[in-house]
Short mmCIF file of C-alpha atoms in Angstrom, two decimals:
data_model
loop_
_atom_site.label_atom_id
_atom_site.label_comp_id
_atom_site.label_asym_id
_atom_site.label_seq_id
_atom_site.Cartn_x
_atom_site.Cartn_y
_atom_site.Cartn_z
CA MET O 1 -27.04 -0.47 -62.64
CA GLU O 2 -23.97 0.79 -64.35
CA VAL O 3 -21.43 2.83 -62.39
CA THR O 4 -20.95 6.19 -63.99
CA GLN O 5 -17.57 7.72 -64.63
CA LYS O 6 -18.50 10.64 -62.43
CA GLU O 7 -19.13 8.33 -59.46
CA LEU O 8 -15.83 6.56 -60.03
CA ALA O 9 -14.02 9.88 -60.17
CA GLU O 10 -15.58 11.03 -56.92
CA VAL O 11 -14.64 7.81 -55.10
CA ASP O 12 -11.16 7.90 -56.61
CA LYS O 13 -10.70 11.40 -55.22
CA LEU O 14 -11.84 10.29 -51.74
CA LEU O 15 -9.61 7.20 -51.69
CA SER O 16 -6.58 9.14 -52.87
CA LYS O 17 -6.77 11.31 -49.74
CA GLN O 18 -6.34 8.30 -47.40
CA ASN O 19 -3.20 8.40 -45.27
CA ALA O 20 -2.80 5.57 -42.77
CA LEU O 21 0.73 6.61 -41.82
CA LYS O 22 -0.40 10.11 -40.91
CA ALA O 23 -3.34 8.67 -38.97
CA GLY O 24 -0.98 6.48 -36.93
CA VAL O 25 1.57 9.22 -36.22
CA LEU O 26 -0.85 12.01 -35.31
CA GLY O 27 -3.22 9.57 -33.62
CA SER O 28 -0.33 8.63 -31.29
CA LEU O 29 0.04 12.27 -30.30
CA TRP O 30 -3.68 12.53 -29.56
CA CYS O 31 -3.41 9.35 -27.53
CA VAL O 32 -0.72 10.94 -25.35
CA LEU O 33 -2.77 14.12 -25.03
CA SER O 34 -5.75 12.05 -23.90
CA LEU O 35 -3.59 10.37 -21.25
CA TRP O 36 -2.48 13.71 -19.83
CA LEU O 37 -6.02 15.08 -19.79
CA TRP O 38 -7.24 11.88 -18.15
CA TYR O 39 -4.51 12.02 -15.49
CA PHE O 40 -5.11 15.63 -14.46
CA THR O 41 -8.89 15.13 -14.51
CA TYR O 42 -8.38 12.22 -12.12
CA LEU O 43 -6.35 14.45 -9.78
CA GLN O 44 -9.11 17.07 -9.71
CA VAL O 45 -12.31 14.99 -9.96
CA PRO O 46 -11.47 11.29 -9.48
CA ASP O 47 -15.14 10.24 -9.43
CA ILE O 48 -15.65 11.07 -13.13
CA ALA O 49 -12.24 9.84 -14.33
CA ALA O 50 -13.66 6.53 -15.56
CA THR O 51 -15.76 8.36 -18.16
CA PHE O 52 -12.51 9.07 -20.01
CA ILE O 53 -12.65 5.46 -21.17
CA LEU O 54 -15.50 6.51 -23.46
CA ILE O 55 -14.29 10.07 -24.09
CA SER O 56 -10.85 8.84 -25.16
CA GLY O 57 -12.48 6.41 -27.60
CA LEU O 58 -14.21 9.33 -29.31
CA VAL O 59 -11.06 11.50 -29.22
CA ILE O 60 -8.75 8.85 -30.66
CA GLY O 61 -11.28 7.69 -33.25
CA GLY O 62 -11.94 11.29 -34.29
CA ALA O 63 -8.21 12.03 -34.55
CA VAL O 64 -7.60 8.99 -36.76
CA ARG O 65 -10.59 9.94 -38.91
CA MET O 66 -9.52 13.60 -39.20
CA HIS O 67 -5.89 12.94 -40.08
CA GLY O 68 -6.23 9.66 -41.94
CA ARG O 69 -9.35 10.37 -43.99
CA GLY O 70 -9.63 6.63 -44.38
CA TYR O 71 -12.43 4.28 -45.41
CA THR O 72 -10.80 0.90 -44.85
CA ILE O 73 -10.45 -1.38 -41.85
CA VAL O 74 -6.81 -0.46 -41.21
CA PHE O 75 -7.92 2.89 -39.81
CA SER O 76 -10.25 1.19 -37.34
CA LEU O 77 -7.41 -1.11 -36.34
CA ILE O 78 -5.13 1.89 -35.68
CA ALA O 79 -7.76 3.49 -33.45
CA PHE O 80 -8.41 0.22 -31.60
CA LEU O 81 -4.71 -0.34 -30.84
CA LEU O 82 -4.20 3.26 -29.70
CA HIS O 83 -7.22 3.07 -27.39
CA ALA O 84 -6.04 -0.25 -25.93
CA LEU O 85 -2.60 1.27 -25.29
CA LEU O 86 -4.22 4.23 -23.55
CA ILE O 87 -6.26 1.95 -21.28
CA TYR O 88 -3.11 0.00 -20.42
CA ALA O 89 -1.28 3.22 -19.51
CA ALA O 90 -4.24 4.30 -17.35
CA VAL O 91 -4.08 1.02 -15.47
CA LEU O 92 -0.33 1.47 -14.88
CA LEU O 93 -0.92 4.97 -13.51
CA ASN O 94 -3.85 3.76 -11.40
CA ILE O 95 -6.16 6.46 -12.74
CA LEU O 96 -8.94 4.00 -13.40
CA LEU O 97 -11.11 3.94 -10.30
CA PRO O 98 -10.32 0.60 -8.57
CA PRO O 99 -13.42 -1.63 -8.69
CA GLY O 100 -14.88 -2.12 -5.26
CA SER O 101 -17.06 -5.02 -6.32
CA LEU O 102 -17.68 -7.51 -9.10
CA VAL O 103 -20.49 -5.26 -10.39
CA TRP O 104 -18.17 -2.25 -10.69
CA ALA O 105 -15.54 -4.41 -12.41
CA SER O 106 -18.17 -5.46 -14.93
CA VAL O 107 -19.12 -1.81 -15.50
CA LEU O 108 -15.49 -0.89 -16.16
CA LEU O 109 -15.13 -3.80 -18.56
CA GLY O 110 -18.25 -2.70 -20.38
CA MET O 111 -16.98 0.88 -20.59
CA CYS O 112 -13.66 -0.35 -22.03
CA ALA O 113 -15.57 -2.31 -24.68
CA GLY O 114 -17.74 0.75 -25.37
CA GLY O 115 -14.71 3.03 -25.66
CA ALA O 116 -13.03 0.62 -28.08
CA TRP O 117 -16.19 0.43 -30.18
CA LEU O 118 -16.42 4.23 -30.31
CA ALA O 119 -12.79 4.43 -31.42
CA VAL O 120 -13.28 1.79 -34.13
CA PHE O 121 -16.59 3.22 -35.34
CA THR O 122 -15.42 6.84 -35.40
CA ALA O 123 -12.04 6.18 -37.04
CA ARG O 124 -13.41 5.28 -40.48
CA LYS O 125 -15.23 7.73 -42.73
CA LYS O 126 -18.44 6.53 -44.32
CA ILE O 127 -18.87 6.49 -48.05
CA PRO O 128 -22.05 8.25 -49.28
CA PHE O 129 -24.82 5.79 -50.12
CA GLU O 130 -25.01 6.84 -53.76
CA LEU O 131 -21.32 6.02 -54.18
CA HIS O 132 -21.45 2.49 -52.73
CA ARG O 133 -21.33 0.79 -56.10
CA ALA O 134 -18.32 2.80 -57.23
CA PHE O 135 -16.62 2.23 -53.88
CA PHE O 136 -17.15 -1.52 -54.14
CA ARG O 137 -15.72 -1.57 -57.63
CA LEU O 138 -12.58 0.42 -56.72
CA THR O 139 -11.86 -1.45 -53.51
CA GLU O 140 -13.01 -5.01 -54.08
CA ILE O 141 -13.04 -5.64 -57.82
CA GLU O 142 -10.25 -3.32 -58.89
CA PRO O 143 -8.05 -2.50 -55.84
CA HIS O 144 -7.40 1.21 -55.78
CA SER O 145 -3.94 2.54 -56.48
CA SER O 146 -3.85 4.34 -53.09
CA TYR O 147 -3.57 0.94 -51.35
CA LYS O 148 -0.17 0.41 -52.96
CA THR O 149 1.34 3.68 -51.76
CA MET O 150 3.82 3.51 -48.86
CA LYS O 151 1.67 5.72 -46.63
CA ASN O 152 -1.21 3.22 -46.76
CA ARG O 153 0.72 -0.05 -46.49
CA TRP O 154 -0.40 -1.68 -43.24
CA PHE O 155 3.03 -3.29 -42.66
CA ILE O 156 4.51 0.23 -42.62
CA SER O 157 1.82 2.33 -40.94
CA LEU O 158 1.06 -0.11 -38.12
CA PRO O 159 4.68 -0.73 -37.00
CA VAL O 160 5.48 3.00 -37.18
CA MET O 161 2.37 3.74 -35.13
CA ALA O 162 3.18 0.99 -32.62
CA VAL O 163 6.79 2.12 -32.08
CA LEU O 164 5.94 5.82 -31.89
CA SER O 165 2.89 5.45 -29.63
CA SER O 166 4.65 2.98 -27.31
CA GLY O 167 7.67 5.25 -26.99
CA LEU O 168 5.56 8.33 -26.31
CA MET O 169 3.40 6.51 -23.78
CA LEU O 170 6.46 5.09 -22.02
CA VAL O 171 7.93 8.58 -21.63
CA SER O 172 4.57 10.02 -20.54
CA THR O 173 3.77 7.31 -17.99
CA SER O 174 7.29 7.53 -16.56
CA PHE O 175 7.05 11.30 -16.20
CA LEU O 176 3.54 11.15 -14.72
CA TYR O 177 4.62 8.38 -12.33
CA VAL O 178 7.47 10.55 -11.05
CA PHE O 179 5.06 13.49 -10.88
CA ASP O 180 2.65 11.36 -8.87
CA ILE O 181 5.41 10.43 -6.41
CA ALA O 182 6.28 14.13 -6.06
CA ILE O 183 2.61 14.96 -5.35
CA GLU O 184 2.38 12.22 -2.72
CA ALA O 185 5.61 13.46 -1.10
CA LYS O 186 4.26 17.01 -1.01
CA GLN O 187 0.96 15.84 0.44
CA ALA O 188 2.80 13.85 3.09
CA GLU O 189 4.90 16.90 3.93
CA GLU O 190 1.77 19.06 4.20
CA PHE O 191 0.10 16.43 6.37
CA VAL O 192 3.08 16.37 8.72
CA ALA O 193 3.10 20.17 8.85
CA GLN O 194 -0.65 20.30 9.55
CA ARG O 195 -0.31 17.62 12.17
CA GLN O 196 2.56 19.46 13.80
CA GLU O 197 0.52 22.68 13.77
CA SER O 198 -2.40 20.78 15.26
CA PHE O 199 -0.07 19.38 17.90
CA GLU O 200 1.13 22.85 18.78
CA ASN O 201 -2.45 23.99 19.19
CA ILE O 202 -3.25 21.05 21.46
CA ALA O 203 -0.11 21.27 23.59
CA ILE O 204 -0.27 23.42 26.71
CA SER O 205 2.24 26.07 27.67
CA VAL O 206 4.67 25.03 30.41
CA GLU O 207 5.19 28.56 31.65
CA VAL O 208 4.56 28.92 35.39
CA ASN O 209 1.74 31.42 34.89
CA ASP O 210 -0.08 29.00 32.59
CA LEU O 211 0.50 25.97 34.80
CA ASP O 212 -0.95 27.90 37.73
CA LYS O 213 -4.32 27.80 35.95
CA LEU O 214 -4.39 23.98 35.72
CA THR O 215 -5.50 21.50 38.33
CA THR O 216 -2.90 19.01 39.46
CA LYS O 217 -4.62 16.11 37.72
CA VAL O 218 -4.84 17.98 34.41
CA ALA O 219 -1.18 19.00 34.67
CA LEU O 220 -0.20 15.36 35.33
CA ARG O 221 -2.17 14.22 32.28
CA HIS O 222 -0.37 16.74 30.08
CA ALA O 223 2.98 15.75 31.58
CA TYR O 224 2.19 12.17 30.53
CA ALA O 225 1.10 13.45 27.09
CA PHE O 226 4.45 15.18 26.56
CA TYR O 227 6.25 12.05 27.76
CA SER O 228 4.35 9.51 25.65
CA GLY O 229 3.08 11.54 22.67
CA THR O 230 -0.50 10.58 23.54
CA LEU O 231 -3.06 12.69 25.38
CA LEU O 232 -5.49 10.70 27.50
CA ASN O 233 -8.77 11.91 28.90
CA LYS O 234 -9.50 11.90 32.62
CA TYR O 235 -10.67 8.29 32.38
CA GLY O 236 -7.37 7.09 30.94
CA TYR O 237 -8.60 6.60 27.36
CA PHE O 238 -7.01 7.92 24.17
CA GLU O 239 -8.05 11.47 23.27
CA SER O 240 -5.50 12.61 20.68
CA TYR O 241 -1.86 12.45 19.66
CA TYR O 242 0.45 14.96 21.30
CA PRO O 243 3.89 16.46 20.58
CA SER O 244 6.56 14.48 22.42
CA SER O 245 8.91 16.38 24.73
CA THR O 246 10.55 14.75 27.73
CA TYR O 247 11.91 18.16 28.68
CA LYS O 248 8.41 19.67 28.94
CA ALA O 249 7.14 16.62 30.82
CA LYS O 250 9.89 17.12 33.41
CA THR O 251 9.19 20.86 33.51
CA ILE O 252 5.57 20.22 34.51
CA LEU O 253 6.60 17.65 37.12
CA LYS O 254 9.24 19.99 38.59
CA TYR O 255 6.59 22.70 38.84
CA LEU O 256 4.21 20.33 40.67
CA VAL O 257 7.01 19.29 43.02
CA SER O 258 8.28 22.77 43.81
CA GLU O 259 5.02 24.72 43.80
CA ARG O 260 2.48 22.16 45.03
CA GLN O 261 4.58 19.49 46.77
CA GLU O 262 2.62 16.86 44.81
CA PRO O 263 3.69 13.32 45.99
CA ARG O 264 2.78 11.61 42.69
CA ALA O 265 4.82 14.16 40.72
CA LYS O 266 7.75 13.56 43.09
CA PHE O 267 7.55 9.82 42.52
CA ILE O 268 7.27 10.02 38.72
CA LEU O 269 10.02 12.63 38.41
CA GLY O 270 12.19 10.59 40.77
CA MET O 271 11.70 7.47 38.64
CA MET O 272 12.50 9.45 35.47
CA THR O 273 15.75 10.69 37.04
CA ILE O 274 16.57 7.59 39.07
CA LYS O 275 20.10 7.55 37.67
CA GLU O 276 20.52 11.20 38.56
CA ASP O 277 19.86 10.86 42.29
CA GLY O 278 16.13 10.73 41.72
CA ILE O 279 15.84 8.18 44.55
CA SER O 280 15.61 11.04 47.05
CA LEU O 281 12.42 12.27 45.37
CA VAL O 282 11.00 8.74 45.44
CA ARG O 283 11.66 8.53 49.19
CA GLU O 284 10.03 11.90 49.73
CA ALA O 285 6.99 10.70 47.81
CA SER O 286 6.88 7.57 49.97
CA ASN O 287 7.05 9.63 53.16
CA ASP O 288 4.27 11.83 51.78
CA GLY O 289 2.09 8.74 51.33
CA ASP O 290 2.23 8.13 47.59
CA SER O 291 0.99 4.59 46.95
CA TYR O 292 3.39 3.71 44.17
CA ALA O 293 6.37 5.16 46.03
CA ARG O 294 5.53 2.84 48.95
CA ILE O 295 5.45 -0.11 46.54
CA TYR O 296 8.87 0.89 45.27
CA ASP O 297 10.16 0.99 48.86
CA ALA O 298 8.97 -2.58 49.34
CA LEU O 299 10.56 -3.65 46.06
CA ARG O 300 13.95 -2.38 47.22
CA PHE O 301 14.09 -5.27 49.69
CA ALA O 302 13.59 -7.75 46.84
CA CYS O 303 16.16 -5.94 44.72
CA ASN O 304 18.63 -6.38 47.60
CA GLY O 305 17.88 -10.09 47.85
CA ASN O 306 15.23 -10.16 50.59
CA ASN O 307 12.25 -11.46 48.59
CA LYS O 308 10.36 -12.61 51.71
CA MET O 309 10.35 -9.14 53.27
CA ALA O 310 9.22 -7.58 49.95
CA THR O 311 6.46 -10.16 49.55
CA ASP O 312 5.19 -9.67 53.09
CA MET O 313 5.15 -5.87 52.75
CA LEU O 314 3.42 -5.92 49.37
CA THR O 315 0.85 -8.48 50.50
CA ARG O 316 0.03 -6.48 53.61
CA TYR O 317 -0.18 -3.26 51.62
CA LYS O 318 -2.44 -4.90 49.03
CA ASN O 319 -4.84 -6.16 51.72
CA THR O 320 -5.05 -2.82 53.50
CA ASN O 321 -5.31 -0.58 50.44
CA ARG O 322 -8.72 -0.08 48.86
CA ASP O 323 -7.40 1.32 45.57
CA PRO O 324 -8.09 -1.34 42.89
CA TYR O 325 -5.26 -0.01 40.72
CA ILE O 326 -2.78 -0.55 43.54
CA ALA O 327 -4.02 -4.12 44.01
CA ARG O 328 -3.66 -4.87 40.29
CA HIS O 329 -0.19 -3.38 40.20
CA ILE O 330 0.96 -5.55 43.12
CA GLU O 331 -0.63 -8.62 41.52
CA SER O 332 1.28 -7.93 38.30
CA ILE O 333 4.52 -7.75 40.29
CA PHE O 334 3.82 -11.15 41.84
CA GLU O 335 2.85 -12.54 38.42
CA TYR O 336 5.94 -11.42 36.52
CA GLY O 337 8.40 -11.69 39.40
CA PHE O 338 10.72 -9.32 41.21
CA HIS O 339 13.41 -9.55 38.54
CA ASP O 340 11.46 -7.41 36.04
CA ALA O 341 10.37 -4.98 38.74
CA CYS O 342 13.98 -4.45 39.85
CA ASP O 343 15.27 -3.88 36.33
CA GLU O 344 15.36 -0.08 36.23
CA SER O 345 15.87 -0.07 32.45
CA ARG O 346 12.43 -1.69 32.07
CA VAL O 347 10.55 0.48 34.55
CA ASP O 348 8.26 3.03 32.93
CA PRO O 349 7.71 5.97 35.28
CA PHE O 350 4.35 6.64 33.61
CA GLN O 351 2.73 3.23 33.85
CA ALA O 352 -0.92 2.83 32.91
CA GLU O 353 -1.89 2.51 36.56
CA PHE O 354 -0.36 5.91 37.30
CA VAL O 355 -2.31 7.58 34.53
CA LYS O 356 -5.62 6.11 35.62
CA THR O 357 -5.20 7.71 39.02
CA PHE O 358 -5.32 11.13 37.37
CA GLN O 359 -9.14 10.99 37.32
#
């Protein structure tokens, strides 16, 4: 059938409105907008962020179609490249949900292909069926004059689009990356503040009136918690982290020494202040019958060069004492030697054996 002049005029009017350069420039802006929307959606609802792979395909394709009003393949190519650039930026910003399995990776790959297809399919306008013959004549048989204009030359529109979109995406990803670091820093600061507040709620008061309400074993556990930063339960197992304060640990021990004459508190406080004449407290604890203070008394012979006397005393004490923790402690001294036991810089006043006796 012959193509009428009216049909040719209608197609000529449609083709004259094509603008590949405008499609590339404004499509780049929509690409950046899609990235920002994707990023902030991920911050709020990360589980649905992956759907932006498809949504962005529609957005970019629709933007190219709206601004370019094009019917040729160059408009689909613009949309495809912009969508690919957006996916690359999303990967750099880690706003694609990381695949936890091969199946999820395949799903993401399929969604990327689907998003690209939506961008390509949506970017080009469709010629009405009744104008197909006129369209074929003006595009294939007699190339339309609009193809020769600067705004529709692919070697102008595509490079301009590539440079502009790459530059905008580079600036956007850099800014969002810095923003992401700032968010992580703020979250870390809030976590530390919450943890500190939690610590303060866990920590006991070291005022005398408050310590009066605690049993000796509970007070010793909290003294250890202040000393080590770890609160143990009555069985010696981890219960929670605790605010560290050597000063408060000593305050509790001094209270137990002065108000309750607690031998174990005397020994531990004496070991903590061994360089400040704490040896007198250790001797008091030994005289009061504290097991570990008596071990320390025996070790003093070894520290002064009389290993035989120390060995005999510790062996005798081990055989006559029914406390399994005492036996293990003496065995560890024999295993590692007197040198380590005499090195005051390596002696921990709150050894694990001490804590387990708080039951």
